[in-house]
PDB file of C-alpha atoms in Angstrom:
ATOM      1  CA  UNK B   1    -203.793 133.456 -17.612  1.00  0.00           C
ATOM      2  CA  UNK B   2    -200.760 131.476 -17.133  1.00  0.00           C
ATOM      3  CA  UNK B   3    -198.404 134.433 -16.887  1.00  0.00           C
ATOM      4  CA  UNK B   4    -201.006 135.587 -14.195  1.00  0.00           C
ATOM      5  CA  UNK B   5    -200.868 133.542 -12.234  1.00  0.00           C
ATOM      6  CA  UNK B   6    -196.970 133.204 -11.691  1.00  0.00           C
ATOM      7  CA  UNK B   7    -197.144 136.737 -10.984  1.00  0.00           C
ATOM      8  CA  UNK B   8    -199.871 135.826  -7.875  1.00  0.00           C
ATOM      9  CA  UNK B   9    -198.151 133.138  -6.831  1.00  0.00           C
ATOM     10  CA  UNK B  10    -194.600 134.920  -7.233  1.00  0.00           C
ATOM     11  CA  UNK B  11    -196.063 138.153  -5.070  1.00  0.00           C
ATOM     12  CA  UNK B  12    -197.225 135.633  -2.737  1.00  0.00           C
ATOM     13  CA  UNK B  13    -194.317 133.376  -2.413  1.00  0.00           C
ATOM     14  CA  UNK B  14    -192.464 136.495  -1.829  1.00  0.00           C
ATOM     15  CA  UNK B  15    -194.972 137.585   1.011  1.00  0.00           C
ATOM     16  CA  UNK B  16    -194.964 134.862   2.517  1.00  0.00           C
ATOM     17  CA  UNK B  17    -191.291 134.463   2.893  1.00  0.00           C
ATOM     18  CA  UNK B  18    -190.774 138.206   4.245  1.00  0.00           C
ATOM     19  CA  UNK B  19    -193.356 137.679   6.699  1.00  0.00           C
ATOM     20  CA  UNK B  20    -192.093 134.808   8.089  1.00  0.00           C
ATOM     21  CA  UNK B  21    -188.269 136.199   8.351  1.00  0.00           C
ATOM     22  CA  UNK B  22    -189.367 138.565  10.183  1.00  0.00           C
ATOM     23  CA  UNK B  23    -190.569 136.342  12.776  1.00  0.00           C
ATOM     24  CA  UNK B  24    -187.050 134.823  12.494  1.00  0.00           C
ATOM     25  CA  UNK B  25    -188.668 131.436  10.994  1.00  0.00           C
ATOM     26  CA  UNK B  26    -189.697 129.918   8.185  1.00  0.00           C
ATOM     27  CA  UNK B  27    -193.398 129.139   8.324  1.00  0.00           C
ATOM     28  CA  UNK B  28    -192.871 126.280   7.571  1.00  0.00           C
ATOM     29  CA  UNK B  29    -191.384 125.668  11.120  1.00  0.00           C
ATOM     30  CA  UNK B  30    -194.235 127.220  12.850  1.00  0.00           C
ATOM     31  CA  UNK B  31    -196.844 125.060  10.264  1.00  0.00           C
ATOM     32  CA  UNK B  32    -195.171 121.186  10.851  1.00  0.00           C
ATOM     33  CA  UNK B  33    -198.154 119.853   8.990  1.00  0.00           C
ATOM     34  CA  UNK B  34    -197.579 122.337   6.104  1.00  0.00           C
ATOM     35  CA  UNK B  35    -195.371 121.667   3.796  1.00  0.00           C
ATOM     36  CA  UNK B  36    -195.779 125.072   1.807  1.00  0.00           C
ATOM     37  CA  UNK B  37    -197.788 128.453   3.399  1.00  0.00           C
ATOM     38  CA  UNK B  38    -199.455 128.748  -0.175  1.00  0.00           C
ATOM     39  CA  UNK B  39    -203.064 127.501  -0.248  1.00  0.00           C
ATOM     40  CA  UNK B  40    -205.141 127.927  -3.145  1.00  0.00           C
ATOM     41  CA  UNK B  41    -208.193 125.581  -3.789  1.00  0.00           C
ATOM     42  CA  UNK B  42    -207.692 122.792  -3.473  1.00  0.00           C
ATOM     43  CA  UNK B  43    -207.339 121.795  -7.770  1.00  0.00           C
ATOM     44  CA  UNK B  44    -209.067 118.358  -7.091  1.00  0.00           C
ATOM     45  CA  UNK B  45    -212.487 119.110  -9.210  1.00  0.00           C
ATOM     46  CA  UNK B  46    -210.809 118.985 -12.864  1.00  0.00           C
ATOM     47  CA  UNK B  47    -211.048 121.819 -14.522  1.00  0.00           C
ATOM     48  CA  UNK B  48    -212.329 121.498 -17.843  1.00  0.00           C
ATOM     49  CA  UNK B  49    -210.375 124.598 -20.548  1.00  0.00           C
ATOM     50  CA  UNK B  50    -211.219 124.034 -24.355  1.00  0.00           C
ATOM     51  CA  UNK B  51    -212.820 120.702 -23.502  1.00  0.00           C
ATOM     52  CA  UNK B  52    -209.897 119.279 -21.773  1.00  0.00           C
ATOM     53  CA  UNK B  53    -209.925 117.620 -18.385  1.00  0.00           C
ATOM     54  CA  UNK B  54    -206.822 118.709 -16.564  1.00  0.00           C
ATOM     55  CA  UNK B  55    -207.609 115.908 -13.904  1.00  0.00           C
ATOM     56  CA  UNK B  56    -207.678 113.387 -16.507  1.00  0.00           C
ATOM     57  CA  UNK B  57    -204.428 114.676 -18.041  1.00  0.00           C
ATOM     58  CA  UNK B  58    -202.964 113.986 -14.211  1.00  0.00           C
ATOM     59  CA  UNK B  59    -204.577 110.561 -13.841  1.00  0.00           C
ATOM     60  CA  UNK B  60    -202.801 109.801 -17.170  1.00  0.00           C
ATOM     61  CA  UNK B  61    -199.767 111.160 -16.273  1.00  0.00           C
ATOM     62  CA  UNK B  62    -199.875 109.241 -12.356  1.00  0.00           C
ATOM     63  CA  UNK B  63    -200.845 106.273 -14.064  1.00  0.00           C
ATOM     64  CA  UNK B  64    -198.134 105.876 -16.596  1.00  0.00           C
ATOM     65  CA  UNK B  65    -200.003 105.874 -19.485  1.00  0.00           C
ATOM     66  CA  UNK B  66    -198.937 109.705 -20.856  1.00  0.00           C
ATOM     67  CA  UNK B  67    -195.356 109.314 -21.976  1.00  0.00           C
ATOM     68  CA  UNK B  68    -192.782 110.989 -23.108  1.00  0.00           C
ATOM     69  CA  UNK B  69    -194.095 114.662 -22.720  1.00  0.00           C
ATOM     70  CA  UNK B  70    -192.444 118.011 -22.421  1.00  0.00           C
ATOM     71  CA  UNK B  71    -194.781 119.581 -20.932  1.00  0.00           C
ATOM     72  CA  UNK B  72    -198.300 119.720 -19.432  1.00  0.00           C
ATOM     73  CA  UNK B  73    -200.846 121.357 -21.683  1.00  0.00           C
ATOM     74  CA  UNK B  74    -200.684 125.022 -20.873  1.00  0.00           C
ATOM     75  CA  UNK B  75    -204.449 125.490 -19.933  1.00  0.00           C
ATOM     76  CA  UNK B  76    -203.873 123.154 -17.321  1.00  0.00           C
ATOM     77  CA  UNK B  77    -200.934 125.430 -15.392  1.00  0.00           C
ATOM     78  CA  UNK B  78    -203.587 126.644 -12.824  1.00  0.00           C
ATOM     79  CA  UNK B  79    -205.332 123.813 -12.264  1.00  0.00           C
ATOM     80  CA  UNK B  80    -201.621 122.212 -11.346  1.00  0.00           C
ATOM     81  CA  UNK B  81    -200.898 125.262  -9.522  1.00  0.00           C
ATOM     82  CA  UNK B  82    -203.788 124.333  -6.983  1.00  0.00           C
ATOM     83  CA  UNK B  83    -203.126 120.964  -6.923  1.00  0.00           C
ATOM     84  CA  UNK B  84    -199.759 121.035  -6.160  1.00  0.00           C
ATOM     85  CA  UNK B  85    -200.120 123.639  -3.406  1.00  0.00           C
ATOM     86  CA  UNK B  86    -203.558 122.803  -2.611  1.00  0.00           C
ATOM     87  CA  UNK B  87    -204.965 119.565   0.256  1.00  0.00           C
ATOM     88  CA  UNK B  88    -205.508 116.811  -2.677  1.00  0.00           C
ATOM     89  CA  UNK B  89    -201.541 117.072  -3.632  1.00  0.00           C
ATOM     90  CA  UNK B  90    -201.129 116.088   0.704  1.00  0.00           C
ATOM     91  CA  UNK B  91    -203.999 113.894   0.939  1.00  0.00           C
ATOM     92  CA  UNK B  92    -202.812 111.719  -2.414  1.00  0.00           C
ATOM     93  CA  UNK B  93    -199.070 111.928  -0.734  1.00  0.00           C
ATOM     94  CA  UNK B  94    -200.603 110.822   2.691  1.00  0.00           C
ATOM     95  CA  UNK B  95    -201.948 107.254   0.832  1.00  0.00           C
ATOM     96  CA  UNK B  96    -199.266 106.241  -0.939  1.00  0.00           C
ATOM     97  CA  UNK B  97    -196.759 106.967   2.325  1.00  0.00           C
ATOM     98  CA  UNK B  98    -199.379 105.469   4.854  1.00  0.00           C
ATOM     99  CA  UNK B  99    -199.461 102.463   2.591  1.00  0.00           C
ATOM    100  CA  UNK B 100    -195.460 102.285   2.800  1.00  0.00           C
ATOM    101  CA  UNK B 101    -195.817 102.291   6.170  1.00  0.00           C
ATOM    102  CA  UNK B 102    -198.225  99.350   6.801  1.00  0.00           C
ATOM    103  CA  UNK B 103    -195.997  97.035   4.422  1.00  0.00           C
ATOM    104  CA  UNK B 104    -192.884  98.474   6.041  1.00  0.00           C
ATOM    105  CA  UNK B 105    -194.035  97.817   9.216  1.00  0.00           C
ATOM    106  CA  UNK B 106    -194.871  93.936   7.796  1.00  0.00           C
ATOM    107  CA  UNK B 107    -191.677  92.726   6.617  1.00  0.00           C
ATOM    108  CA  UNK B 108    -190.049  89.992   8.332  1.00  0.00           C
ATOM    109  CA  UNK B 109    -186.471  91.318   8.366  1.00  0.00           C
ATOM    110  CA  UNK B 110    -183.291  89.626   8.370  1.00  0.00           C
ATOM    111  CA  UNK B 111    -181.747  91.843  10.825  1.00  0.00           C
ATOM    112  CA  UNK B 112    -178.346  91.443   9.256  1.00  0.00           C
ATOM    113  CA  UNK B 113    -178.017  95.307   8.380  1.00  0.00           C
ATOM    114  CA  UNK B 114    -178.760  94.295   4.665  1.00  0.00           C
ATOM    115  CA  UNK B 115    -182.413  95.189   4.073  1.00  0.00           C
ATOM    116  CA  UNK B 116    -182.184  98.383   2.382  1.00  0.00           C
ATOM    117  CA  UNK B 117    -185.308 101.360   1.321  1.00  0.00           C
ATOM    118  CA  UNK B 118    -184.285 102.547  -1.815  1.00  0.00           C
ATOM    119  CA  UNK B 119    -185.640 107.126  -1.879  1.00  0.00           C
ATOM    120  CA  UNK B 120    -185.568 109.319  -4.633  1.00  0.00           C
ATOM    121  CA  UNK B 121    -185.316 113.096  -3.357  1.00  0.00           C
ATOM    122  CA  UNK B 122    -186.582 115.822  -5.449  1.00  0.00           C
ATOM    123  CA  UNK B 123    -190.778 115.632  -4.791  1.00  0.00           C
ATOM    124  CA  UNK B 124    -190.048 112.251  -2.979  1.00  0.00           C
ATOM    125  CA  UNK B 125    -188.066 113.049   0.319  1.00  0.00           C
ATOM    126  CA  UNK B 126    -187.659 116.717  -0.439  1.00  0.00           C
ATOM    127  CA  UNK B 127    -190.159 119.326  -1.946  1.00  0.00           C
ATOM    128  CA  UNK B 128    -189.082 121.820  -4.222  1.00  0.00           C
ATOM    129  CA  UNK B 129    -192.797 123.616  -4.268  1.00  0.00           C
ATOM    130  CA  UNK B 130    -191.536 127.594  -3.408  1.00  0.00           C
ATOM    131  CA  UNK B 131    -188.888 127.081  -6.598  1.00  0.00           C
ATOM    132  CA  UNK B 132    -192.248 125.580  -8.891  1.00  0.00           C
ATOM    133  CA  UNK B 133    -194.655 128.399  -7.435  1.00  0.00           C
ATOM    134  CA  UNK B 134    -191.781 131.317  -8.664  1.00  0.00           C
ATOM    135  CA  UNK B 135    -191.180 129.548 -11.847  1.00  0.00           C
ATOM    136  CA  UNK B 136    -194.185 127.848 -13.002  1.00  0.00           C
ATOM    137  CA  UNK B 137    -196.029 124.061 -13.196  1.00  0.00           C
ATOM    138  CA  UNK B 138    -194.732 122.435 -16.240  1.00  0.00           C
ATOM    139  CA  UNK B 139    -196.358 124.519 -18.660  1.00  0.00           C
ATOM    140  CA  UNK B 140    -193.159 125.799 -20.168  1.00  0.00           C
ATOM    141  CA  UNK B 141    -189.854 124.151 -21.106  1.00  0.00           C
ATOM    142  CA  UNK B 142    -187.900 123.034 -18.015  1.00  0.00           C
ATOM    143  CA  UNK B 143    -185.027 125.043 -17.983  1.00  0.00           C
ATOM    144  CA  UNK B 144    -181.740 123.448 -15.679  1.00  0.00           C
ATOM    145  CA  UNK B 145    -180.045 126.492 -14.900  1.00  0.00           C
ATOM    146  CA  UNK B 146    -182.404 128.052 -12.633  1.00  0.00           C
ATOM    147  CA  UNK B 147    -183.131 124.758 -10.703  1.00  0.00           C
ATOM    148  CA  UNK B 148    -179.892 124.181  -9.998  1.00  0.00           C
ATOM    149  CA  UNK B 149    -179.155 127.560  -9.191  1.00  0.00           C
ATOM    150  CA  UNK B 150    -181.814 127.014  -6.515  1.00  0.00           C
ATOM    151  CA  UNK B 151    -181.015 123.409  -5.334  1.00  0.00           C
ATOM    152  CA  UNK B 152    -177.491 124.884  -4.798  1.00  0.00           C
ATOM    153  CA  UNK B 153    -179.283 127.349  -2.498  1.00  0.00           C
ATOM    154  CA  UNK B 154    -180.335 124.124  -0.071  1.00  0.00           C
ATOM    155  CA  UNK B 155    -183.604 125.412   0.686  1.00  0.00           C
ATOM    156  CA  UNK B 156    -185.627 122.215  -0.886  1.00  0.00           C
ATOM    157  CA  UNK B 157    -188.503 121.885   2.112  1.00  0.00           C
ATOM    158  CA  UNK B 158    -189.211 118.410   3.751  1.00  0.00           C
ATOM    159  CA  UNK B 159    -192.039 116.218   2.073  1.00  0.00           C
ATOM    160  CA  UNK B 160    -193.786 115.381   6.216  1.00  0.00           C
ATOM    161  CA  UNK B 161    -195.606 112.116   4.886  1.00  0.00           C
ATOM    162  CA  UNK B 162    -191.704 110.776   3.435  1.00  0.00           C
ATOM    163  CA  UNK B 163    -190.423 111.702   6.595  1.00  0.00           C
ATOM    164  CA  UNK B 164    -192.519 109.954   8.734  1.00  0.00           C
ATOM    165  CA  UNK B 165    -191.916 106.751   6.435  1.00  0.00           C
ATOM    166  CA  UNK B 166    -188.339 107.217   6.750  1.00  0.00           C
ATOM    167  CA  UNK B 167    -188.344 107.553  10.610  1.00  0.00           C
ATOM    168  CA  UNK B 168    -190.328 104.323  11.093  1.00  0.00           C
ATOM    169  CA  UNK B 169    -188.150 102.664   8.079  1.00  0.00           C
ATOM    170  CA  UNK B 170    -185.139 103.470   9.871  1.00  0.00           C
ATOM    171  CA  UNK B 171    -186.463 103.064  13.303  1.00  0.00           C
ATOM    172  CA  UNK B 172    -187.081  99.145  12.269  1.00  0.00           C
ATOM    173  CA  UNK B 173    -183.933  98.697  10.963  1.00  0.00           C
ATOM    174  CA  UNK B 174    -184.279  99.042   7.109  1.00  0.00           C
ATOM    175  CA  UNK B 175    -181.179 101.191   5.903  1.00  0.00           C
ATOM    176  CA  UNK B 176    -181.983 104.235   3.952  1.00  0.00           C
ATOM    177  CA  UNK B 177    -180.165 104.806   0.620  1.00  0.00           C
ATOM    178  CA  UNK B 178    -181.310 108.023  -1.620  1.00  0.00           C
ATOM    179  CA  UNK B 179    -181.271 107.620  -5.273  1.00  0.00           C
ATOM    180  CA  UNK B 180    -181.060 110.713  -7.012  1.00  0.00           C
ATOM    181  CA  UNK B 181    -180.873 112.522 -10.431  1.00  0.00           C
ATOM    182  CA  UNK B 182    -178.790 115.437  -9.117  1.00  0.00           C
ATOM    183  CA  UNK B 183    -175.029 115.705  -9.899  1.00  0.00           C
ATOM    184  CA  UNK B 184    -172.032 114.811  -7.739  1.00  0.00           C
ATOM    185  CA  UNK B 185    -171.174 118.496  -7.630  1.00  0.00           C
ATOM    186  CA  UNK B 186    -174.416 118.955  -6.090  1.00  0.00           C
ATOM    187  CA  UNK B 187    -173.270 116.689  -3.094  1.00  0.00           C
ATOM    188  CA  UNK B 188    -172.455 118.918   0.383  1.00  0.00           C
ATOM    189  CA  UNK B 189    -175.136 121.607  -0.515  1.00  0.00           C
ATOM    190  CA  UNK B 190    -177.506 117.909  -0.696  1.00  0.00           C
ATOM    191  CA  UNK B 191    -176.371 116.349   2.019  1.00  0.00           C
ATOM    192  CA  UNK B 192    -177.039 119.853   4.265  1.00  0.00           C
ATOM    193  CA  UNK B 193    -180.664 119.961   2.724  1.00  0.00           C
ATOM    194  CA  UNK B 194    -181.236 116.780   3.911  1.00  0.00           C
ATOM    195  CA  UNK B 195    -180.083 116.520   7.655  1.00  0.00           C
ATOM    196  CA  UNK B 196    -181.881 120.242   7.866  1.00  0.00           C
ATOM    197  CA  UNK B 197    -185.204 118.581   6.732  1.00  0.00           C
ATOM    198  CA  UNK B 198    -184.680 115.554   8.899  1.00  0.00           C
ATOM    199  CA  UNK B 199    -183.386 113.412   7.441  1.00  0.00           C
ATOM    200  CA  UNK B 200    -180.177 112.249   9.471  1.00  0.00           C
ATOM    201  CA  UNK B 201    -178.993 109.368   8.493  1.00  0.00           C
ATOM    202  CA  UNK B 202    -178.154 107.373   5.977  1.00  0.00           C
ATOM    203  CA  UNK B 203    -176.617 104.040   4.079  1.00  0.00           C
ATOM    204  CA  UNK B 204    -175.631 105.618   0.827  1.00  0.00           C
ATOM    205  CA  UNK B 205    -176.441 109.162  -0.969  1.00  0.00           C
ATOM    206  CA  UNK B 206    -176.049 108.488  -4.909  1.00  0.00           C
ATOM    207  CA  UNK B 207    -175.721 110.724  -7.110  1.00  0.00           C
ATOM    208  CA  UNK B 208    -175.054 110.943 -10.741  1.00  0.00           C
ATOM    209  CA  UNK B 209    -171.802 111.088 -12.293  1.00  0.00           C
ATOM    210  CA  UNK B 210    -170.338 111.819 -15.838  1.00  0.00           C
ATOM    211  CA  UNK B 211    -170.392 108.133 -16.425  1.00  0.00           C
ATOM    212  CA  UNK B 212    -174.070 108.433 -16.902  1.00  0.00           C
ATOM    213  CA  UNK B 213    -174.068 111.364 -19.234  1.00  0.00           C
ATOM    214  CA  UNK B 214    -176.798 110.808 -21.928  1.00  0.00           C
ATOM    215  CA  UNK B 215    -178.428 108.242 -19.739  1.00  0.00           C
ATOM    216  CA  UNK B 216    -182.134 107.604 -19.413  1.00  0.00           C
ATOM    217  CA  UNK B 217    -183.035 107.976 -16.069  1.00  0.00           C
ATOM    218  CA  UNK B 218    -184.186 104.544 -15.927  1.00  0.00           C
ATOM    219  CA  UNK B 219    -181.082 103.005 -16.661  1.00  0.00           C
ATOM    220  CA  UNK B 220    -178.929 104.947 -14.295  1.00  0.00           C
ATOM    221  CA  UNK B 221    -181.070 104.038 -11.434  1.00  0.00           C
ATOM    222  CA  UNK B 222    -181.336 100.378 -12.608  1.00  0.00           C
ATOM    223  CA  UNK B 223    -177.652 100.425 -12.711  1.00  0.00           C
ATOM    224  CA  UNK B 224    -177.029 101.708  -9.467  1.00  0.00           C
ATOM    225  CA  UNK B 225    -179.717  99.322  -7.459  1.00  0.00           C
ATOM    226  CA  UNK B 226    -178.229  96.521  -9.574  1.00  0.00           C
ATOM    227  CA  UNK B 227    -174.881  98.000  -7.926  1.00  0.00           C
ATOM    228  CA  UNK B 228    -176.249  97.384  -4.038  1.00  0.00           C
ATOM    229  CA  UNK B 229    -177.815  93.942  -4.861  1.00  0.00           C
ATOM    230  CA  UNK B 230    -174.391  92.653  -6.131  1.00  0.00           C
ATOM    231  CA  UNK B 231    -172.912  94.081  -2.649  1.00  0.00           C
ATOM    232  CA  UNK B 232    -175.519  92.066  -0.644  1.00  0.00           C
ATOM    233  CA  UNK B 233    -178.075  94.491  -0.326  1.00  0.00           C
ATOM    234  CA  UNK B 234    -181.966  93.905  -0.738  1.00  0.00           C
ATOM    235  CA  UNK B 235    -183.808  96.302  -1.558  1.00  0.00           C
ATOM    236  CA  UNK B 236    -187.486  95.956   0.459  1.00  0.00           C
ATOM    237  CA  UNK B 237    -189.153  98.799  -0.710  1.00  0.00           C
ATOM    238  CA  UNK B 238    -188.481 101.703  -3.441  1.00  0.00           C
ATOM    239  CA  UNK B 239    -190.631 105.006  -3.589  1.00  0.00           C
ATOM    240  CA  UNK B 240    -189.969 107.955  -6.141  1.00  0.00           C
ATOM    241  CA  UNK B 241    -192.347 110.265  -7.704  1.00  0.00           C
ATOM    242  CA  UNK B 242    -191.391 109.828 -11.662  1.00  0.00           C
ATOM    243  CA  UNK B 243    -192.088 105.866 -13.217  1.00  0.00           C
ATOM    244  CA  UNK B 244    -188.451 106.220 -14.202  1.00  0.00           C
ATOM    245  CA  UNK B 245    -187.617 105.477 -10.679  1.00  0.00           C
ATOM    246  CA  UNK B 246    -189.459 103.018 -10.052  1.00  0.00           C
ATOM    247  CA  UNK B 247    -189.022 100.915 -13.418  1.00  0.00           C
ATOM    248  CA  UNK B 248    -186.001  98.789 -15.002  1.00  0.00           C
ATOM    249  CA  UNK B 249    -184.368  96.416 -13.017  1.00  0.00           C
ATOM    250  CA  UNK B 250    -183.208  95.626  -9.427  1.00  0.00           C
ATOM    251  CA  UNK B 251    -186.651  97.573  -8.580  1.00  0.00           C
ATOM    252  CA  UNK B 252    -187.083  95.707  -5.068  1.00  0.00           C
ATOM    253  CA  UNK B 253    -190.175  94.011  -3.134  1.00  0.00           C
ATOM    254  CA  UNK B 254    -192.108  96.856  -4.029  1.00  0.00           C
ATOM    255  CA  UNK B 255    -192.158 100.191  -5.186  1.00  0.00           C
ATOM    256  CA  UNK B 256    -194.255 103.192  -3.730  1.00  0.00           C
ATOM    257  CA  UNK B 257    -195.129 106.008  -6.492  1.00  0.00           C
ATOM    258  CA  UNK B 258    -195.884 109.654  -4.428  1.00  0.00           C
ATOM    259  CA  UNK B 259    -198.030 112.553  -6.982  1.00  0.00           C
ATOM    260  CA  UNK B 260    -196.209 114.687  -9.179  1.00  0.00           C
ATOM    261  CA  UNK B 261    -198.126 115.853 -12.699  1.00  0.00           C
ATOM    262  CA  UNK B 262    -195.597 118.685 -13.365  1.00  0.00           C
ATOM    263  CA  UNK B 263    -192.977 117.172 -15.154  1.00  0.00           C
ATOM    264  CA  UNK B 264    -191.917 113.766 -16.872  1.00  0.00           C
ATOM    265  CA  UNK B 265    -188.299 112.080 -16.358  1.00  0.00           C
ATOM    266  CA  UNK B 266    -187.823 109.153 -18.882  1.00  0.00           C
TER     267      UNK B 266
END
């Protein structure tokens, strides 16, 4: 079933993106409110496979209380495969940013230029959906070289509820920095993605370097947020989609966690 269905998706993926060259545009373009043309149902009822609740596995995983996993049970790849691509995946994205943006929108500033918001990228400011829909939903072993062959293509698409946050964060002042697990080498073809999605500006773009190597995620972001508060910065808000950016230290005023059942970062 699994192998089915990233053969569908893969066809469609591929359909979709011929369809829309054509027209000299990503559908995406045409589609602001999309964020991917694939729609399957919607995934939000819980399909139950062998007597296991794939929407409880997700509210375990969202809620931090699954740890340490590989990867999600594989009788729950299609039931991730329509949540991810389906309306819940947008509407449970569309809370946690409108939340962001009625605390955002709260905070009595300094105005100094020192009030920094702290964004992961991957599933936080940028979507990698069209690489997850070729290659699968977590069900198998992540495998880095294919990822990175594709984040070195620069086609990541823009997450629209992160985007929004991000205009009105930088629109009030709040300096952006982006926090990420990619490499250093990984920097121009980043920086591109970025601006293309909308994202334009920014305080800082971290990203990992050899000095981290065999680093938990957690203590390479704690490290490098602990690195802006000892150059004056505070950090207001932080919002990733894996705990491990949102825990340690230096975390800020408070952290925003956006959906993303498909794979775990410790």
């Amino acid at each position: 079933m699994a192998i089915r269905l990233k053969m569908v998706l893969s066809l469609l993926l591929s359909a979709a993106f011929l369809v829309s060259t054509c027209h000299g545009s990503l559908l995406l373009l045409e589609l602001p409110s999309e964020i991917h043309p694939l729609r399957p149902r919607s995934g939000s009822s819980g399909d139950h496979v062998a007597g296991l609740s794939c929407l409880s596995w997700r509210l375990g995983v969202e809620t931090n209380n699954l740890i340490g996993w590989k990867t999600i049970p594989q009788e729950c790849e299609g039931y991730m495969g329509n949540y991810m691509l389906g309306e819940q995946y947008r509407s449970d994205s569309r809370v946690v940013a409108g939340e962001a943006l009625v605390y955002a929108a709260g905070l009595d500033l300094a105005g100094d230029g020192k009030d920094v918001w702290v964004f992961d990228v991957d599933e936080t400011t940028l979507s990698n959906l069209p690489y997850y829909a070729k290659h699968g939903f977590g069900a198998e072993p992540f495998d880095p070289t294919p990822f990175n062959e594709w984040v070195l293509e620069g086609n990541a698409l823009v997450l629209p509820e992160s985007l929004t946050l991000y205009q009105k964060i930088v629109s009030l002042g709040i300096k952006v920095v982006f926090l990420t697990g990619r490499t250093e080498d990984q920097r121009s073809v980043t920086e591109t993605n970025l601006k293309n999605a909308g994202y334009y500006t920014w305080e800082k773009l971290i990203l990992k370097t050899s000095s981290y190597s065999g680093s938990t995620a957690v203590k390479y972001k704690s490290s490098e947020r602990g690195k802006l508060e000892k150059k004056g910065f505070r950090i207001v808000g932080n919002m990733g989609d894996q705990w491990s950016d949102l825990l340690g230290n230096s975390t800020g005023l408070r952290t925003f966690k956006l959906p993303d059942p498909m794979y775990y970062i410790s």
